Amino acid sequence: MVSVAGQQLARPVVLSFATRAEMGQAAAADVAAELRARLARQAGVRMIFAAAVSQSEMLQALVAAPGIDWGRVTAFHMDEYLDLPAQAPQRFGNWLRRAIFDRLPFAAVKLIDPGPDAAAAVKAYAASLAEAPIDIVCLGIGVNGHLAFNDPPVADFVDPQSVKIVTLDDVCRQQQVDDGAFATVADVPRRAVTLTIPRLLDADRLFCVVPGASKREAVARALDGPLETDCPASALRLHPDCRLYLDAESDPRS
């Protein structure tokens, strides 16, 4: 660990697997073990989930993990589109309902619901997050290196906000098409609500799941490139306890 411009840097623990399935199983096993350990020593757990196809294998395995008292787990998510109907299947809250939230008996699921007043929703969600510490974040890395919807043009490693409204960059919007969520870039909303980088890094433990060849360059920059907002995921090196799960396609060392 070295000090750079007053910041303590730590390389994430990198774990690489031959397939996405093996990666997802391993990540879920580690998240489940962390949940069991925390629930054995504290009344409840508060955790944040990413909504993306890159998380599918991990979430599927986590749903099946035994011995977790989900009735003591409060769930949040890290970003949401603006300007989509509440029931749109592409909404991240709806995606997470299908993937995990409606499949387990959580104590509470707190969704970002922009409603008619997005600014008020941002303020309310920030207040809800601030009610108690966040224990665990399950996240990914975007093709452009984004964390949540902190794309390079809007990423801020010392952002004073914990939740904000952002404009999505073109690379991020194209990724949503490539991931199969939208038919064309024109269909992808231009605005979203996102948790900021400091809000994500304030959690106790990070479990970052990043499969696929399209993420290889972003992973390389996150691990070994400059600490800069041109690759927002490089901020993972500011966290003392981050585990990064890769498959053979996303691992730049393979």
C-alpha atoms as an extended CHARMM CRD file, in Angstrom:
* protein
*
       254  EXT
         1         1  MET       CA              0.0000000000        0.0000000000        0.0000000000  PROA      1               0.0000000000
         2         2  VAL       CA              1.4050000000        3.3790000000       -0.9980000000  PROA      2               0.0000000000
         3         3  SER       CA              0.3330000000        6.9540000000       -0.5120000000  PROA      3               0.0000000000
         4         4  VAL       CA             -0.4540000000        8.9280000000       -3.6800000000  PROA      4               0.0000000000
         5         5  ALA       CA             -1.5800000000       12.5330000000       -3.3420000000  PROA      5               0.0000000000
         6         6  GLY       CA             -2.7040000000       11.8100000000        0.1760000000  PROA      6               0.0000000000
         7         7  GLN       CA             -4.6830000000        8.7180000000       -0.8060000000  PROA      7               0.0000000000
         8         8  GLN       CA             -3.9090000000        5.1970000000        0.3430000000  PROA      8               0.0000000000
         9         9  LEU       CA             -3.8660000000        2.7870000000       -2.5820000000  PROA      9               0.0000000000
        10        10  ALA       CA             -4.4200000000       -0.9740000000       -2.3610000000  PROA      10              0.0000000000
        11        11  ARG       CA             -4.6080000000       -3.4220000000       -5.2460000000  PROA      11              0.0000000000
        12        12  PRO       CA             -7.8570000000       -5.3990000000       -5.2510000000  PROA      12              0.0000000000
        13        13  VAL       CA             -7.5930000000       -9.1300000000       -4.6680000000  PROA      13              0.0000000000
        14        14  VAL       CA             -7.9440000000      -10.5420000000       -8.1950000000  PROA      14              0.0000000000
        15        15  LEU       CA             -9.4980000000      -13.9730000000       -8.7110000000  PROA      15              0.0000000000
        16        16  SER       CA             -9.7190000000      -15.4240000000      -12.2180000000  PROA      16              0.0000000000
        17        17  PHE       CA            -11.7540000000      -18.3690000000      -13.4750000000  PROA      17              0.0000000000
        18        18  ALA       CA            -11.9990000000      -20.2920000000      -16.7200000000  PROA      18              0.0000000000
        19        19  THR       CA            -15.7160000000      -19.6460000000      -17.2440000000  PROA      19              0.0000000000
        20        20  ARG       CA            -18.4100000000      -17.1580000000      -16.2940000000  PROA      20              0.0000000000
        21        21  ALA       CA            -20.2440000000      -19.8950000000      -14.4180000000  PROA      21              0.0000000000
        22        22  GLU       CA            -17.2300000000      -20.6860000000      -12.2450000000  PROA      22              0.0000000000
        23        23  MET       CA            -16.6530000000      -16.9810000000      -11.6650000000  PROA      23              0.0000000000
        24        24  GLY       CA            -20.2590000000      -16.4490000000      -10.5920000000  PROA      24              0.0000000000
        25        25  GLN       CA            -20.2560000000      -19.4510000000       -8.2820000000  PROA      25              0.0000000000
        26        26  ALA       CA            -17.0360000000      -18.3410000000       -6.5850000000  PROA      26              0.0000000000
        27        27  ALA       CA            -18.1900000000      -14.7480000000       -6.1380000000  PROA      27              0.0000000000
        28        28  ALA       CA            -21.5480000000      -15.8560000000       -4.7420000000  PROA      28              0.0000000000
        29        29  ALA       CA            -19.8530000000      -18.2410000000       -2.3240000000  PROA      29              0.0000000000
        30        30  ASP       CA            -17.6990000000      -15.4140000000       -1.0020000000  PROA      30              0.0000000000
        31        31  VAL       CA            -20.6260000000      -12.9920000000       -0.7040000000  PROA      31              0.0000000000
        32        32  ALA       CA            -22.6760000000      -15.6680000000        1.0500000000  PROA      32              0.0000000000
        33        33  ALA       CA            -19.8450000000      -16.4030000000        3.4830000000  PROA      33              0.0000000000
        34        34  GLU       CA            -19.5330000000      -12.6900000000        4.2580000000  PROA      34              0.0000000000
        35        35  LEU       CA            -23.2820000000      -12.4420000000        4.8470000000  PROA      35              0.0000000000
        36        36  ARG       CA            -23.2990000000      -15.4290000000        7.2100000000  PROA      36              0.0000000000
        37        37  ALA       CA            -20.3370000000      -14.0620000000        9.1600000000  PROA      37              0.0000000000
        38        38  ARG       CA            -21.8840000000      -10.6280000000        9.5560000000  PROA      38              0.0000000000
        39        39  LEU       CA            -25.3010000000      -11.9740000000       10.4840000000  PROA      39              0.0000000000
        40        40  ALA       CA            -23.6240000000      -14.0830000000       13.1830000000  PROA      40              0.0000000000
        41        41  ARG       CA            -22.2730000000      -10.9630000000       14.8840000000  PROA      41              0.0000000000
        42        42  GLN       CA            -24.6740000000       -8.1260000000       14.0510000000  PROA      42              0.0000000000
        43        43  ALA       CA            -28.4030000000       -7.6030000000       13.9500000000  PROA      43              0.0000000000
        44        44  GLY       CA            -28.6680000000       -6.9820000000       10.2290000000  PROA      44              0.0000000000
        45        45  VAL       CA            -26.7980000000       -6.3490000000        6.9930000000  PROA      45              0.0000000000
        46        46  ARG       CA            -27.2270000000       -3.5150000000        4.5170000000  PROA      46              0.0000000000
        47        47  MET       CA            -25.9910000000       -4.1620000000        0.9890000000  PROA      47              0.0000000000
        48        48  ILE       CA            -26.0540000000       -2.5960000000       -2.4640000000  PROA      48              0.0000000000
        49        49  PHE       CA            -26.4980000000       -4.5200000000       -5.7240000000  PROA      49              0.0000000000
        50        50  ALA       CA            -25.5940000000       -3.7180000000       -9.3260000000  PROA      50              0.0000000000
        51        51  ALA       CA            -28.1420000000       -4.5030000000      -12.0280000000  PROA      51              0.0000000000
        52        52  ALA       CA            -26.4430000000       -5.8780000000      -15.1460000000  PROA      52              0.0000000000
        53        53  VAL       CA            -26.2230000000       -9.0850000000      -17.1130000000  PROA      53              0.0000000000
        54        54  SER       CA            -22.6180000000       -9.3520000000      -15.9270000000  PROA      54              0.0000000000
        55        55  GLN       CA            -24.0160000000      -10.0920000000      -12.4710000000  PROA      55              0.0000000000
        56        56  SER       CA            -26.4380000000      -12.8180000000      -13.5660000000  PROA      56              0.0000000000
        57        57  GLU       CA            -24.3410000000      -15.8810000000      -12.7490000000  PROA      57              0.0000000000
        58        58  MET       CA            -23.3560000000      -14.5230000000       -9.3540000000  PROA      58              0.0000000000
        59        59  LEU       CA            -26.9060000000      -13.5410000000       -8.4100000000  PROA      59              0.0000000000
        60        60  GLN       CA            -28.3310000000      -16.8870000000       -9.5270000000  PROA      60              0.0000000000
        61        61  ALA       CA            -25.8360000000      -18.7000000000       -7.3140000000  PROA      61              0.0000000000
        62        62  LEU       CA            -26.4160000000      -16.3100000000       -4.4160000000  PROA      62              0.0000000000
        63        63  VAL       CA            -30.1670000000      -16.9340000000       -4.5080000000  PROA      63              0.0000000000
        64        64  ALA       CA            -29.4420000000      -20.6550000000       -4.0450000000  PROA      64              0.0000000000
        65        65  ALA       CA            -26.8600000000      -20.1780000000       -1.2730000000  PROA      65              0.0000000000
        66        66  PRO       CA            -27.9230000000      -21.9140000000        1.9680000000  PROA      66              0.0000000000
        67        67  GLY       CA            -27.8310000000      -20.6700000000        5.5320000000  PROA      67              0.0000000000
        68        68  ILE       CA            -28.4970000000      -16.9490000000        5.0030000000  PROA      68              0.0000000000
        69        69  ASP       CA            -31.1890000000      -15.2240000000        7.0610000000  PROA      69              0.0000000000
        70        70  TRP       CA            -32.3680000000      -12.8740000000        4.3220000000  PROA      70              0.0000000000
        71        71  GLY       CA            -35.0080000000      -11.5400000000        6.7000000000  PROA      71              0.0000000000
        72        72  ARG       CA            -32.2260000000       -9.5040000000        8.3110000000  PROA      72              0.0000000000
        73        73  VAL       CA            -30.7970000000       -8.1270000000        5.0490000000  PROA      73              0.0000000000
        74        74  THR       CA            -31.7730000000       -4.7240000000        3.6340000000  PROA      74              0.0000000000
        75        75  ALA       CA            -31.0850000000       -4.2910000000       -0.0830000000  PROA      75              0.0000000000
        76        76  PHE       CA            -30.3850000000       -1.1700000000       -2.1230000000  PROA      76              0.0000000000
        77        77  HSD       CA            -29.3370000000       -0.7560000000       -5.7390000000  PROA      77              0.0000000000
        78        78  MET       CA            -26.8420000000        1.6110000000       -7.2530000000  PROA      78              0.0000000000
        79        79  ASP       CA            -28.4280000000        3.2620000000      -10.2730000000  PROA      79              0.0000000000
        80        80  GLU       CA            -31.6300000000        3.7350000000      -12.2270000000  PROA      80              0.0000000000
        81        81  TYR       CA            -32.7060000000        5.2080000000      -15.5380000000  PROA      81              0.0000000000
        82        82  LEU       CA            -34.7420000000        8.3620000000      -15.8070000000  PROA      82              0.0000000000
        83        83  ASP       CA            -37.4060000000        8.8410000000      -18.4480000000  PROA      83              0.0000000000
        84        84  LEU       CA            -38.5710000000        5.2120000000      -18.5570000000  PROA      84              0.0000000000
        85        85  PRO       CA            -42.0510000000        4.0550000000      -17.4950000000  PROA      85              0.0000000000
        86        86  ALA       CA            -42.1650000000        2.5910000000      -13.9930000000  PROA      86              0.0000000000
        87        87  GLN       CA            -42.9590000000       -0.8980000000      -15.3280000000  PROA      87              0.0000000000
        88        88  ALA       CA            -40.3700000000       -0.9070000000      -18.1270000000  PROA      88              0.0000000000
        89        89  PRO       CA            -38.4360000000       -4.1930000000      -17.9500000000  PROA      89              0.0000000000
        90        90  GLN       CA            -35.1830000000       -2.2980000000      -18.5360000000  PROA      90              0.0000000000
        91        91  ARG       CA            -35.5600000000       -0.3920000000      -15.2820000000  PROA      91              0.0000000000
        92        92  PHE       CA            -32.8080000000       -1.6580000000      -13.0000000000  PROA      92              0.0000000000
        93        93  GLY       CA            -35.1100000000       -2.0400000000      -10.0350000000  PROA      93              0.0000000000
        94        94  ASN       CA            -37.3470000000       -4.2840000000      -12.1190000000  PROA      94              0.0000000000
        95        95  TRP       CA            -34.3430000000       -6.2650000000      -13.3810000000  PROA      95              0.0000000000
        96        96  LEU       CA            -33.1600000000       -6.8580000000       -9.8200000000  PROA      96              0.0000000000
        97        97  ARG       CA            -36.6470000000       -7.8630000000       -8.7360000000  PROA      97              0.0000000000
        98        98  ARG       CA            -36.5680000000      -10.6220000000      -11.3320000000  PROA      98              0.0000000000
        99        99  ALA       CA            -32.9880000000      -11.6320000000      -10.5730000000  PROA      99              0.0000000000
       100       100  ILE       CA            -33.0290000000      -11.6310000000       -6.7650000000  PROA      100             0.0000000000
       101       101  PHE       CA            -35.2820000000       -9.2140000000       -4.8730000000  PROA      101             0.0000000000
       102       102  ASP       CA            -38.5570000000      -11.0650000000       -5.4990000000  PROA      102             0.0000000000
       103       103  ARG       CA            -36.9050000000      -14.4590000000       -5.0100000000  PROA      103             0.0000000000
       104       104  LEU       CA            -35.7450000000      -14.0000000000       -1.4260000000  PROA      104             0.0000000000
       105       105  PRO       CA            -37.4440000000      -12.7570000000        1.7770000000  PROA      105             0.0000000000
       106       106  PHE       CA            -35.3950000000       -9.5940000000        2.3310000000  PROA      106             0.0000000000
       107       107  ALA       CA            -36.0890000000       -7.4870000000        5.4050000000  PROA      107             0.0000000000
       108       108  ALA       CA            -36.5160000000       -4.5440000000        3.0340000000  PROA      108             0.0000000000
       109       109  VAL       CA            -35.7800000000       -3.6980000000       -0.5830000000  PROA      109             0.0000000000
       110       110  LYS       CA            -35.2380000000        0.0070000000       -1.1520000000  PROA      110             0.0000000000
       111       111  LEU       CA            -35.5520000000        0.8590000000       -4.8290000000  PROA      111             0.0000000000
       112       112  ILE       CA            -34.6090000000        4.0820000000       -6.5620000000  PROA      112             0.0000000000
       113       113  ASP       CA            -37.9440000000        5.3880000000       -7.8320000000  PROA      113             0.0000000000
       114       114  PRO       CA            -37.4010000000        8.6950000000       -9.6400000000  PROA      114             0.0000000000
       115       115  GLY       CA            -41.1350000000        9.3490000000       -9.9140000000  PROA      115             0.0000000000
       116       116  PRO       CA            -42.2680000000       12.8030000000      -11.0550000000  PROA      116             0.0000000000
       117       117  ASP       CA            -39.6020000000       14.6230000000       -8.9920000000  PROA      117             0.0000000000
       118       118  ALA       CA            -36.1920000000       13.0670000000       -9.5600000000  PROA      118             0.0000000000
       119       119  ALA       CA            -34.3900000000       15.6380000000       -7.4250000000  PROA      119             0.0000000000
       120       120  ALA       CA            -36.5820000000       14.7920000000       -4.4380000000  PROA      120             0.0000000000
       121       121  ALA       CA            -36.0560000000       11.0690000000       -5.0650000000  PROA      121             0.0000000000
       122       122  VAL       CA            -32.2880000000       11.5780000000       -5.0820000000  PROA      122             0.0000000000
       123       123  LYS       CA            -32.4460000000       13.3870000000       -1.7520000000  PROA      123             0.0000000000
       124       124  ALA       CA            -34.6710000000       10.7230000000       -0.1980000000  PROA      124             0.0000000000
       125       125  TYR       CA            -32.4850000000        7.8470000000       -1.3970000000  PROA      125             0.0000000000
       126       126  ALA       CA            -29.3490000000        9.5300000000       -0.1000000000  PROA      126             0.0000000000
       127       127  ALA       CA            -31.0250000000        9.9230000000        3.2890000000  PROA      127             0.0000000000
       128       128  SER       CA            -32.0530000000        6.2640000000        3.3460000000  PROA      128             0.0000000000
       129       129  LEU       CA            -28.5230000000        5.1410000000        2.5460000000  PROA      129             0.0000000000
       130       130  ALA       CA            -27.1510000000        7.3740000000        5.2890000000  PROA      130             0.0000000000
       131       131  GLU       CA            -29.3250000000        5.8820000000        8.0330000000  PROA      131             0.0000000000
       132       132  ALA       CA            -26.6690000000        3.2660000000        8.8550000000  PROA      132             0.0000000000
       133       133  PRO       CA            -23.3960000000        1.9550000000        7.4010000000  PROA      133             0.0000000000
       134       134  ILE       CA            -23.3930000000       -0.1150000000        4.2190000000  PROA      134             0.0000000000
       135       135  ASP       CA            -21.7360000000       -3.4860000000        4.7850000000  PROA      135             0.0000000000
       136       136  ILE       CA            -21.4180000000       -4.9780000000        1.2890000000  PROA      136             0.0000000000
       137       137  VAL       CA            -21.5160000000       -3.7680000000       -2.3040000000  PROA      137             0.0000000000
       138       138  CYS       CA            -21.8610000000       -6.2000000000       -5.2230000000  PROA      138             0.0000000000
       139       139  LEU       CA            -20.7950000000       -4.2970000000       -8.3070000000  PROA      139             0.0000000000
       140       140  GLY       CA            -19.3110000000       -4.5210000000      -11.7780000000  PROA      140             0.0000000000
       141       141  ILE       CA            -17.2190000000       -2.4340000000      -14.1660000000  PROA      141             0.0000000000
       142       142  GLY       CA            -18.5260000000       -0.9290000000      -17.3980000000  PROA      142             0.0000000000
       143       143  VAL       CA            -16.8920000000       -1.0620000000      -20.8020000000  PROA      143             0.0000000000
       144       144  ASN       CA            -15.8250000000        2.5630000000      -20.3050000000  PROA      144             0.0000000000
       145       145  GLY       CA            -14.6390000000        1.7780000000      -16.7780000000  PROA      145             0.0000000000
       146       146  HSD       CA            -17.7410000000        3.1550000000      -15.1080000000  PROA      146             0.0000000000
       147       147  LEU       CA            -18.8460000000        2.2170000000      -11.6070000000  PROA      147             0.0000000000
       148       148  ALA       CA            -22.6370000000        2.3840000000      -11.3630000000  PROA      148             0.0000000000
       149       149  PHE       CA            -23.4830000000        5.2060000000      -13.8100000000  PROA      149             0.0000000000
       150       150  ASN       CA            -20.3670000000        7.2040000000      -12.9920000000  PROA      150             0.0000000000
       151       151  ASP       CA            -19.1270000000        7.4610000000      -16.5860000000  PROA      151             0.0000000000
       152       152  PRO       CA            -15.7840000000        9.2000000000      -17.2060000000  PROA      152             0.0000000000
       153       153  PRO       CA            -17.3380000000       12.6220000000      -17.9770000000  PROA      153             0.0000000000
       154       154  VAL       CA            -19.1980000000       12.7350000000      -14.6370000000  PROA      154             0.0000000000
       155       155  ALA       CA            -17.1000000000       10.5390000000      -12.3310000000  PROA      155             0.0000000000
       156       156  ASP       CA            -15.6910000000       12.3120000000       -9.2780000000  PROA      156             0.0000000000
       157       157  PHE       CA            -13.5090000000       10.5490000000       -6.7310000000  PROA      157             0.0000000000
       158       158  VAL       CA            -14.2620000000       13.2350000000       -4.1220000000  PROA      158             0.0000000000
       159       159  ASP       CA            -17.8790000000       13.8790000000       -5.0720000000  PROA      159             0.0000000000
       160       160  PRO       CA            -19.6480000000       15.7540000000       -2.2570000000  PROA      160             0.0000000000
       161       161  GLN       CA            -22.9430000000       14.0970000000       -3.2030000000  PROA      161             0.0000000000
       162       162  SER       CA            -23.8510000000       10.5110000000       -2.4080000000  PROA      162             0.0000000000
       163       163  VAL       CA            -26.5840000000       10.2160000000       -5.0720000000  PROA      163             0.0000000000
       164       164  LYS       CA            -26.9420000000       12.3850000000       -8.1640000000  PROA      164             0.0000000000
       165       165  ILE       CA            -28.5410000000       12.7540000000      -11.5850000000  PROA      165             0.0000000000
       166       166  VAL       CA            -26.1520000000       12.2150000000      -14.5080000000  PROA      166             0.0000000000
       167       167  THR       CA            -26.0980000000       12.2330000000      -18.2960000000  PROA      167             0.0000000000
       168       168  LEU       CA            -24.9130000000        8.9280000000      -19.7630000000  PROA      168             0.0000000000
       169       169  ASP       CA            -22.0690000000        8.9340000000      -22.2690000000  PROA      169             0.0000000000
       170       170  ASP       CA            -22.3060000000        7.2750000000      -25.6780000000  PROA      170             0.0000000000
       171       171  VAL       CA            -20.1160000000        4.2770000000      -24.7500000000  PROA      171             0.0000000000
       172       172  CYS       CA            -22.2990000000        3.5100000000      -21.7560000000  PROA      172             0.0000000000
       173       173  ARG       CA            -25.4830000000        3.7940000000      -23.7920000000  PROA      173             0.0000000000
       174       174  GLN       CA            -24.0740000000        1.4870000000      -26.4900000000  PROA      174             0.0000000000
       175       175  GLN       CA            -23.1950000000       -1.0550000000      -23.7920000000  PROA      175             0.0000000000
       176       176  GLN       CA            -26.8590000000       -1.2310000000      -22.8190000000  PROA      176             0.0000000000
       177       177  VAL       CA            -27.6820000000       -2.1960000000      -26.4130000000  PROA      177             0.0000000000
       178       178  ASP       CA            -24.8390000000       -4.7070000000      -26.5830000000  PROA      178             0.0000000000
       179       179  ASP       CA            -26.0810000000       -6.2570000000      -23.3290000000  PROA      179             0.0000000000
       180       180  GLY       CA            -29.4660000000       -6.8340000000      -24.9710000000  PROA      180             0.0000000000
       181       181  ALA       CA            -31.5280000000       -4.4360000000      -22.8690000000  PROA      181             0.0000000000
       182       182  PHE       CA            -32.4500000000       -2.0960000000      -25.7330000000  PROA      182             0.0000000000
       183       183  ALA       CA            -32.8140000000       -2.5160000000      -29.4940000000  PROA      183             0.0000000000
       184       184  THR       CA            -31.0060000000        0.6900000000      -30.4670000000  PROA      184             0.0000000000
       185       185  VAL       CA            -28.9920000000        3.4330000000      -28.8150000000  PROA      185             0.0000000000
       186       186  ALA       CA            -31.8550000000        5.8250000000      -29.4980000000  PROA      186             0.0000000000
       187       187  ASP       CA            -33.9930000000        3.7340000000      -27.1230000000  PROA      187             0.0000000000
       188       188  VAL       CA            -31.5380000000        4.0980000000      -24.2260000000  PROA      188             0.0000000000
       189       189  PRO       CA            -32.3700000000        6.9330000000      -21.8240000000  PROA      189             0.0000000000
       190       190  ARG       CA            -29.8680000000        9.7580000000      -21.7230000000  PROA      190             0.0000000000
       191       191  ARG       CA            -30.2360000000       10.4390000000      -17.9970000000  PROA      191             0.0000000000
       192       192  ALA       CA            -30.0310000000        8.3420000000      -14.8670000000  PROA      192             0.0000000000
       193       193  VAL       CA            -29.7360000000        8.4500000000      -11.0950000000  PROA      193             0.0000000000
       194       194  THR       CA            -26.5440000000        6.9850000000       -9.6720000000  PROA      194             0.0000000000
       195       195  LEU       CA            -24.8020000000        6.4730000000       -6.3830000000  PROA      195             0.0000000000
       196       196  THR       CA            -21.5130000000        8.3300000000       -6.5330000000  PROA      196             0.0000000000
       197       197  ILE       CA            -18.0680000000        6.7950000000       -6.2590000000  PROA      197             0.0000000000
       198       198  PRO       CA            -17.4440000000        7.9700000000       -2.6700000000  PROA      198             0.0000000000
       199       199  ARG       CA            -20.8250000000        6.5180000000       -1.6420000000  PROA      199             0.0000000000
       200       200  LEU       CA            -19.8970000000        3.1320000000       -3.1080000000  PROA      200             0.0000000000
       201       201  LEU       CA            -16.4050000000        3.1580000000       -1.6300000000  PROA      201             0.0000000000
       202       202  ASP       CA            -17.7830000000        3.9970000000        1.8000000000  PROA      202             0.0000000000
       203       203  ALA       CA            -19.0560000000        0.4120000000        2.1260000000  PROA      203             0.0000000000
       204       204  ASP       CA            -17.0730000000       -2.0280000000        4.2270000000  PROA      204             0.0000000000
       205       205  ARG       CA            -16.4840000000       -4.7100000000        1.5680000000  PROA      205             0.0000000000
       206       206  LEU       CA            -16.6930000000       -4.6900000000       -2.2260000000  PROA      206             0.0000000000
       207       207  PHE       CA            -17.2720000000       -7.7620000000       -4.4100000000  PROA      207             0.0000000000
       208       208  CYS       CA            -16.7320000000       -6.8020000000       -8.0630000000  PROA      208             0.0000000000
       209       209  VAL       CA            -17.7970000000       -9.2830000000      -10.7770000000  PROA      209             0.0000000000
       210       210  VAL       CA            -16.5350000000       -8.5080000000      -14.2880000000  PROA      210             0.0000000000
       211       211  PRO       CA            -16.8430000000      -11.1270000000      -17.0690000000  PROA      211             0.0000000000
       212       212  GLY       CA            -16.4610000000      -10.7640000000      -20.8100000000  PROA      212             0.0000000000
       213       213  ALA       CA            -13.9260000000       -9.6940000000      -23.4070000000  PROA      213             0.0000000000
       214       214  SER       CA            -15.4870000000       -6.2500000000      -23.7360000000  PROA      214             0.0000000000
       215       215  LYS       CA            -14.3600000000       -5.4680000000      -20.1830000000  PROA      215             0.0000000000
       216       216  ARG       CA            -10.7180000000       -6.5760000000      -20.5710000000  PROA      216             0.0000000000
       217       217  GLU       CA             -9.3110000000       -3.1190000000      -21.3130000000  PROA      217             0.0000000000
       218       218  ALA       CA            -11.2840000000       -1.4800000000      -18.5090000000  PROA      218             0.0000000000
       219       219  VAL       CA            -10.0320000000       -4.1120000000      -16.0640000000  PROA      219             0.0000000000
       220       220  ALA       CA             -6.4300000000       -3.5360000000      -17.1600000000  PROA      220             0.0000000000
       221       221  ARG       CA             -6.7930000000        0.2120000000      -16.6880000000  PROA      221             0.0000000000
       222       222  ALA       CA             -8.5250000000       -0.2190000000      -13.3570000000  PROA      222             0.0000000000
       223       223  LEU       CA             -5.7220000000       -2.3800000000      -12.0070000000  PROA      223             0.0000000000
       224       224  ASP       CA             -2.6240000000       -0.8750000000      -13.5790000000  PROA      224             0.0000000000
       225       225  GLY       CA             -3.4680000000        2.4140000000      -15.2340000000  PROA      225             0.0000000000
       226       226  PRO       CA             -3.4030000000        5.8830000000      -13.7100000000  PROA      226             0.0000000000
       227       227  LEU       CA             -5.7220000000        6.6510000000      -10.8240000000  PROA      227             0.0000000000
       228       228  GLU       CA             -8.0240000000        8.9300000000      -12.7920000000  PROA      228             0.0000000000
       229       229  THR       CA            -11.6550000000        9.5390000000      -13.6570000000  PROA      229             0.0000000000
       230       230  ASP       CA            -10.9650000000        8.6350000000      -17.2980000000  PROA      230             0.0000000000
       231       231  CYS       CA            -11.2320000000        5.1160000000      -15.8470000000  PROA      231             0.0000000000
       232       232  PRO       CA            -13.6160000000        5.4540000000      -12.9080000000  PROA      232             0.0000000000
       233       233  ALA       CA            -12.9660000000        1.8390000000      -11.8630000000  PROA      233             0.0000000000
       234       234  SER       CA             -9.3970000000        2.7840000000      -10.9750000000  PROA      234             0.0000000000
       235       235  ALA       CA            -11.0230000000        4.1580000000       -7.8060000000  PROA      235             0.0000000000
       236       236  LEU       CA            -11.3420000000        0.5600000000       -6.6080000000  PROA      236             0.0000000000
       237       237  ARG       CA             -7.6880000000        0.9340000000       -5.6250000000  PROA      237             0.0000000000
       238       238  LEU       CA             -8.8140000000        3.4600000000       -3.0130000000  PROA      238             0.0000000000
       239       239  HSD       CA            -10.7410000000        0.7550000000       -1.1470000000  PROA      239             0.0000000000
       240       240  PRO       CA             -8.9120000000       -1.4710000000        1.3540000000  PROA      240             0.0000000000
       241       241  ASP       CA            -11.0870000000       -4.5570000000        0.8750000000  PROA      241             0.0000000000
       242       242  CYS       CA            -12.1490000000       -5.1660000000       -2.7190000000  PROA      242             0.0000000000
       243       243  ARG       CA            -12.2610000000       -8.5750000000       -4.4100000000  PROA      243             0.0000000000
       244       244  LEU       CA            -12.3530000000       -8.6410000000       -8.1970000000  PROA      244             0.0000000000
       245       245  TYR       CA            -13.7320000000      -11.7140000000      -10.0100000000  PROA      245             0.0000000000
       246       246  LEU       CA            -12.7900000000      -12.2420000000      -13.6630000000  PROA      246             0.0000000000
       247       247  ASP       CA            -13.2820000000      -14.9010000000      -16.2890000000  PROA      247             0.0000000000
       248       248  ALA       CA            -10.7650000000      -15.9140000000      -18.9490000000  PROA      248             0.0000000000
       249       249  GLU       CA            -12.1000000000      -13.3250000000      -21.3820000000  PROA      249             0.0000000000
       250       250  SER       CA            -11.9650000000      -10.3310000000      -19.0470000000  PROA      250             0.0000000000
       251       251  ASP       CA             -8.6450000000      -11.1410000000      -17.4000000000  PROA      251             0.0000000000
       252       252  PRO       CA             -5.9910000000       -8.9820000000      -19.1030000000  PROA      252             0.0000000000
       253       253  ARG       CA             -3.2810000000      -11.3310000000      -17.8200000000  PROA      253             0.0000000000
       254       254  SER       CA             -4.6250000000      -14.3110000000      -19.7810000000  PROA      254             0.0000000000
